[in-house]
Amino acid sequence: MTRMSHVISMKTVTLSRTLDYLRGGEPTAHQQQILDTMREEARAVQRRVDYQRIDWGLTVPEALEHLIMGRADAEGERVGYAYYAALLAVLECIGSDPVDVGVYSKPSTFFGRMDEELRALGVPADLLPCSFLFADFTDLLPFSIPSPMDGYPAIGYLPLSKAKSVADAYTAVLDRLDHDFTYDAKLLIDKLNVEHEEWQTALKYGHTMDILVFCIQG
């Protein structure tokens, strides 16, 4: 599947709340309302897929029902697209409003090179861009999900507790970073600092969001 560009956005979620919708069992009345919203989102995504005459061998609504039951065991080379689209529908309904990070023609290549530059300047491996942009969010789930054939959409994640550490690490080397990457590093610094500050405020009011999720879509 060829894509000309990839949009990166991020949002905050509560991991435990996310998992509550992906374990099967009887939902509460409130959870049922959220599930209904997820199902409507999945149907909307499927309409766009149908309009493009794409067949993944599994519809997004079917994939969502599998995830809700705590499984992702459909067979077929392309079912990963449906499962990831369904997972994005889940995150859309329980996460914060998305924040745009940027548009990249080859994000894995660009941020891979940025990793190399930052690593050479002493930034620890666990704070490099690819360590969270391409960390597989599905690894946090209680069951495995087939990946899309070309790696997109990708769903990365970063614990909110590490957001300021990443921003501080990039800030410390910004004046020595190759000019090809300073704009994007500054962008990440600014957005991660904002997320850290909002997270600290949210904690004071009893909110429990603890994960930044990065969605990379074509």
mmCIF file of C-alpha atoms in Angstrom:
data_model
loop_
_atom_site.group_PDB
_atom_site.id
_atom_site.type_symbol
_atom_site.label_atom_id
_atom_site.label_comp_id
_atom_site.label_asym_id
_atom_site.label_seq_id
_atom_site.Cartn_x
_atom_site.Cartn_y
_atom_site.Cartn_z
ATOM 1 C CA MET A 1 0.000 0.000 0.000
ATOM 2 C CA THR A 2 1.699 3.204 -1.190
ATOM 3 C CA ARG A 3 1.340 6.458 0.703
ATOM 4 C CA MET A 4 2.796 9.818 -0.240
ATOM 5 C CA SER A 5 2.974 11.240 3.278
ATOM 6 C CA HIS A 6 2.327 10.328 6.881
ATOM 7 C CA VAL A 7 0.627 12.481 9.484
ATOM 8 C CA ILE A 8 1.840 12.179 13.079
ATOM 9 C CA SER A 9 -0.513 13.146 15.876
ATOM 10 C CA MET A 10 -0.492 12.478 19.592
ATOM 11 C CA LYS A 11 -3.005 12.216 22.397
ATOM 12 C CA THR A 12 -3.048 11.213 26.048
ATOM 13 C CA VAL A 13 -4.832 8.128 27.346
ATOM 14 C CA THR A 14 -5.162 6.163 30.541
ATOM 15 C CA LEU A 15 -3.713 2.727 29.860
ATOM 16 C CA SER A 16 -5.839 0.910 32.438
ATOM 17 C CA ARG A 17 -8.990 2.462 31.011
ATOM 18 C CA THR A 18 -7.964 1.445 27.509
ATOM 19 C CA LEU A 19 -7.428 -2.132 28.619
ATOM 20 C CA ASP A 20 -10.863 -2.181 30.287
ATOM 21 C CA TYR A 21 -12.425 -2.075 26.817
ATOM 22 C CA LEU A 22 -10.219 -4.846 25.406
ATOM 23 C CA ARG A 23 -10.693 -7.658 27.905
ATOM 24 C CA GLY A 24 -14.157 -8.960 27.172
ATOM 25 C CA GLY A 25 -16.617 -9.259 30.033
ATOM 26 C CA GLU A 26 -19.796 -7.361 30.766
ATOM 27 C CA PRO A 27 -19.492 -3.579 30.316
ATOM 28 C CA THR A 28 -20.940 -1.073 32.756
ATOM 29 C CA ALA A 29 -23.677 1.290 31.559
ATOM 30 C CA HIS A 30 -21.099 4.037 31.032
ATOM 31 C CA GLN A 31 -18.731 1.695 29.202
ATOM 32 C CA GLN A 32 -21.590 0.587 26.965
ATOM 33 C CA GLN A 33 -22.135 4.201 25.913
ATOM 34 C CA ILE A 34 -18.449 4.520 25.028
ATOM 35 C CA LEU A 35 -18.547 1.208 23.160
ATOM 36 C CA ASP A 36 -21.468 2.479 21.102
ATOM 37 C CA THR A 37 -19.398 5.529 20.184
ATOM 38 C CA MET A 38 -16.459 3.298 19.248
ATOM 39 C CA ARG A 39 -18.721 1.227 17.019
ATOM 40 C CA GLU A 40 -19.996 4.331 15.254
ATOM 41 C CA GLU A 41 -16.410 5.508 14.739
ATOM 42 C CA ALA A 42 -15.482 2.097 13.317
ATOM 43 C CA ARG A 43 -18.422 2.237 10.904
ATOM 44 C CA ALA A 44 -17.343 5.721 9.785
ATOM 45 C CA VAL A 45 -13.810 4.469 9.119
ATOM 46 C CA GLN A 46 -15.190 1.500 7.183
ATOM 47 C CA ARG A 47 -17.249 3.808 4.999
ATOM 48 C CA ARG A 48 -14.046 5.617 4.024
ATOM 49 C CA VAL A 49 -12.343 2.295 3.359
ATOM 50 C CA ASP A 50 -15.255 1.129 1.206
ATOM 51 C CA TYR A 51 -15.219 4.403 -0.716
ATOM 52 C CA GLN A 52 -11.593 3.691 -1.654
ATOM 53 C CA ARG A 53 -12.584 0.141 -2.673
ATOM 54 C CA ILE A 54 -10.083 -1.378 -0.259
ATOM 55 C CA ASP A 55 -10.582 -4.916 0.995
ATOM 56 C CA TRP A 56 -8.602 -5.968 4.067
ATOM 57 C CA GLY A 57 -10.327 -9.319 4.425
ATOM 58 C CA LEU A 58 -11.887 -8.041 7.653
ATOM 59 C CA THR A 59 -14.028 -4.966 8.190
ATOM 60 C CA VAL A 60 -13.128 -2.380 10.812
ATOM 61 C CA PRO A 61 -16.393 -2.990 12.759
ATOM 62 C CA GLU A 62 -15.634 -6.731 12.786
ATOM 63 C CA ALA A 63 -12.087 -6.035 13.952
ATOM 64 C CA LEU A 64 -13.395 -3.794 16.727
ATOM 65 C CA GLU A 65 -15.702 -6.539 17.984
ATOM 66 C CA HIS A 66 -12.730 -8.906 18.107
ATOM 67 C CA LEU A 67 -10.699 -6.398 20.147
ATOM 68 C CA ILE A 68 -13.579 -5.811 22.542
ATOM 69 C CA MET A 69 -13.728 -9.568 23.088
ATOM 70 C CA GLY A 70 -9.995 -9.577 23.837
ATOM 71 C CA ARG A 71 -8.726 -11.251 20.683
ATOM 72 C CA ALA A 72 -7.305 -10.463 17.255
ATOM 73 C CA ASP A 73 -7.089 -13.861 15.612
ATOM 74 C CA ALA A 74 -8.517 -13.317 12.124
ATOM 75 C CA GLU A 75 -6.292 -14.714 9.395
ATOM 76 C CA GLY A 76 -5.165 -12.980 6.242
ATOM 77 C CA GLU A 77 -2.253 -10.881 5.044
ATOM 78 C CA ARG A 78 -4.109 -7.583 5.344
ATOM 79 C CA VAL A 79 -6.191 -7.983 8.506
ATOM 80 C CA GLY A 80 -3.611 -5.976 10.457
ATOM 81 C CA TYR A 81 -4.880 -2.830 8.738
ATOM 82 C CA ALA A 82 -8.389 -3.481 10.053
ATOM 83 C CA TYR A 83 -7.203 -4.250 13.577
ATOM 84 C CA TYR A 84 -5.033 -1.136 13.777
ATOM 85 C CA ALA A 85 -7.874 0.996 12.381
ATOM 86 C CA ALA A 86 -10.160 -0.469 15.041
ATOM 87 C CA LEU A 87 -7.607 0.202 17.777
ATOM 88 C CA LEU A 88 -7.327 3.794 16.582
ATOM 89 C CA ALA A 89 -11.118 4.036 16.863
ATOM 90 C CA VAL A 90 -10.846 2.896 20.490
ATOM 91 C CA LEU A 91 -8.171 5.491 21.245
ATOM 92 C CA GLU A 92 -10.164 8.171 19.445
ATOM 93 C CA CYS A 93 -13.075 7.641 21.824
ATOM 94 C CA ILE A 94 -11.228 7.456 25.142
ATOM 95 C CA GLY A 95 -8.206 9.713 24.638
ATOM 96 C CA SER A 96 -7.748 13.455 24.675
ATOM 97 C CA ASP A 97 -8.187 15.557 21.558
ATOM 98 C CA PRO A 98 -5.353 14.847 19.121
ATOM 99 C CA VAL A 99 -2.449 17.263 18.718
ATOM 100 C CA ASP A 100 -0.697 17.449 15.352
ATOM 101 C CA VAL A 101 3.039 16.766 15.415
ATOM 102 C CA GLY A 102 3.818 17.023 11.705
ATOM 103 C CA VAL A 103 3.713 15.489 8.232
ATOM 104 C CA TYR A 104 6.627 13.408 6.931
ATOM 105 C CA SER A 105 7.133 11.563 3.664
ATOM 106 C CA LYS A 106 9.302 8.892 5.299
ATOM 107 C CA PRO A 107 9.016 9.260 9.090
ATOM 108 C CA SER A 108 10.992 6.130 9.972
ATOM 109 C CA THR A 109 13.891 7.278 7.795
ATOM 110 C CA PHE A 110 13.853 10.880 9.017
ATOM 111 C CA PHE A 111 13.581 10.050 12.708
ATOM 112 C CA GLY A 112 16.068 7.212 12.311
ATOM 113 C CA ARG A 113 18.626 9.766 11.142
ATOM 114 C CA MET A 114 17.593 12.088 13.953
ATOM 115 C CA ASP A 115 18.163 9.223 16.391
ATOM 116 C CA GLU A 116 21.719 8.860 15.107
ATOM 117 C CA GLU A 117 22.430 12.567 15.524
ATOM 118 C CA LEU A 118 21.012 12.726 19.044
ATOM 119 C CA ARG A 119 22.755 9.520 20.086
ATOM 120 C CA ALA A 120 26.080 10.943 18.934
ATOM 121 C CA LEU A 121 25.439 13.948 21.188
ATOM 122 C CA GLY A 122 24.879 11.719 24.205
ATOM 123 C CA VAL A 123 21.091 11.416 24.366
ATOM 124 C CA PRO A 124 20.191 8.060 25.996
ATOM 125 C CA ALA A 125 18.669 5.390 23.755
ATOM 126 C CA ASP A 126 15.372 5.291 25.661
ATOM 127 C CA LEU A 127 14.801 9.015 24.949
ATOM 128 C CA LEU A 128 15.447 8.965 21.192
ATOM 129 C CA PRO A 129 12.492 9.764 18.896
ATOM 130 C CA CYS A 130 12.116 6.286 17.409
ATOM 131 C CA SER A 131 12.043 4.785 20.907
ATOM 132 C CA PHE A 132 8.575 6.224 21.400
ATOM 133 C CA LEU A 133 7.258 7.176 17.949
ATOM 134 C CA PHE A 134 7.685 3.572 16.805
ATOM 135 C CA ALA A 135 7.318 1.787 20.138
ATOM 136 C CA ASP A 136 4.466 -0.609 19.447
ATOM 137 C CA PHE A 137 1.481 0.327 21.626
ATOM 138 C CA THR A 138 0.018 -3.118 20.987
ATOM 139 C CA ASP A 139 2.812 -4.587 23.122
ATOM 140 C CA LEU A 140 0.925 -3.165 26.122
ATOM 141 C CA LEU A 141 -2.212 -5.144 25.298
ATOM 142 C CA PRO A 142 -3.011 -8.560 26.807
ATOM 143 C CA PHE A 143 -3.105 -10.214 23.355
ATOM 144 C CA SER A 144 -1.154 -9.842 20.132
ATOM 145 C CA ILE A 145 -2.436 -7.952 17.098
ATOM 146 C CA PRO A 146 -1.228 -8.569 13.520
ATOM 147 C CA SER A 147 0.719 -5.602 12.180
ATOM 148 C CA PRO A 148 -0.110 -3.819 8.913
ATOM 149 C CA MET A 149 2.021 -5.140 6.063
ATOM 150 C CA ASP A 150 3.882 -1.863 5.420
ATOM 151 C CA GLY A 151 4.100 -0.788 9.059
ATOM 152 C CA TYR A 152 1.469 1.962 8.837
ATOM 153 C CA PRO A 153 -0.565 3.022 10.615
ATOM 154 C CA ALA A 154 1.933 2.876 13.460
ATOM 155 C CA ILE A 155 0.895 3.503 17.055
ATOM 156 C CA GLY A 156 3.753 4.474 19.338
ATOM 157 C CA TYR A 157 3.703 5.509 22.969
ATOM 158 C CA LEU A 158 5.627 7.326 25.684
ATOM 159 C CA PRO A 159 4.832 7.295 29.406
ATOM 160 C CA LEU A 160 3.852 10.821 30.399
ATOM 161 C CA SER A 161 6.317 10.533 33.271
ATOM 162 C CA LYS A 162 9.139 10.591 30.680
ATOM 163 C CA ALA A 163 7.919 13.506 28.555
ATOM 164 C CA LYS A 164 9.946 16.140 30.393
ATOM 165 C CA SER A 165 13.060 13.938 30.387
ATOM 166 C CA VAL A 166 12.872 13.720 26.605
ATOM 167 C CA ALA A 167 12.296 17.457 26.232
ATOM 168 C CA ASP A 168 15.164 18.281 28.602
ATOM 169 C CA ALA A 169 17.552 15.896 26.825
ATOM 170 C CA TYR A 170 16.840 17.491 23.436
ATOM 171 C CA THR A 171 17.059 21.015 24.856
ATOM 172 C CA ALA A 172 20.512 20.269 26.272
ATOM 173 C CA VAL A 173 21.933 19.444 22.834
ATOM 174 C CA LEU A 174 19.780 21.649 20.607
ATOM 175 C CA ASP A 175 22.543 24.169 19.878
ATOM 176 C CA ARG A 176 24.817 21.338 18.680
ATOM 177 C CA LEU A 177 22.253 19.416 16.671
ATOM 178 C CA ASP A 178 22.490 19.278 12.880
ATOM 179 C CA HIS A 179 20.332 22.057 11.388
ATOM 180 C CA ASP A 180 18.352 19.450 9.444
ATOM 181 C CA PHE A 181 16.802 18.352 12.729
ATOM 182 C CA THR A 182 16.643 21.459 14.932
ATOM 183 C CA TYR A 183 13.146 22.479 13.833
ATOM 184 C CA ASP A 184 11.683 19.043 14.529
ATOM 185 C CA ALA A 185 13.577 18.690 17.813
ATOM 186 C CA LYS A 186 12.280 22.084 18.942
ATOM 187 C CA LEU A 187 8.775 21.029 17.916
ATOM 188 C CA LEU A 188 9.000 17.900 20.064
ATOM 189 C CA ILE A 189 10.497 19.882 22.956
ATOM 190 C CA ASP A 190 7.643 22.383 22.925
ATOM 191 C CA LYS A 191 4.880 19.793 22.612
ATOM 192 C CA LEU A 192 6.328 17.454 25.244
ATOM 193 C CA ASN A 193 6.804 20.316 27.704
ATOM 194 C CA VAL A 194 3.169 21.312 27.222
ATOM 195 C CA GLU A 195 2.028 17.718 27.727
ATOM 196 C CA HIS A 196 4.130 17.464 30.898
ATOM 197 C CA GLU A 197 2.663 20.653 32.335
ATOM 198 C CA GLU A 198 -0.895 19.618 31.500
ATOM 199 C CA TRP A 199 -0.270 16.187 32.996
ATOM 200 C CA GLN A 200 1.007 17.727 36.244
ATOM 201 C CA THR A 201 -2.090 19.914 36.444
ATOM 202 C CA ALA A 202 -4.380 16.984 35.661
ATOM 203 C CA LEU A 203 -2.843 14.904 38.450
ATOM 204 C CA LYS A 204 -3.787 17.605 40.953
ATOM 205 C CA TYR A 205 -7.418 17.185 39.944
ATOM 206 C CA GLY A 206 -7.388 13.401 40.147
ATOM 207 C CA HIS A 207 -7.133 12.601 36.434
ATOM 208 C CA THR A 208 -5.259 9.416 35.595
ATOM 209 C CA MET A 209 -4.013 9.746 32.015
ATOM 210 C CA ASP A 210 -0.531 8.254 31.973
ATOM 211 C CA ILE A 211 0.443 7.509 28.364
ATOM 212 C CA LEU A 212 1.155 9.661 25.330
ATOM 213 C CA VAL A 213 0.105 7.816 22.188
ATOM 214 C CA PHE A 214 1.582 8.722 18.800
ATOM 215 C CA CYS A 215 -0.479 7.814 15.753
ATOM 216 C CA ILE A 216 1.324 7.762 12.391
ATOM 217 C CA GLN A 217 -1.101 7.453 9.527
ATOM 218 C CA GLY A 218 -0.991 7.855 5.776
#
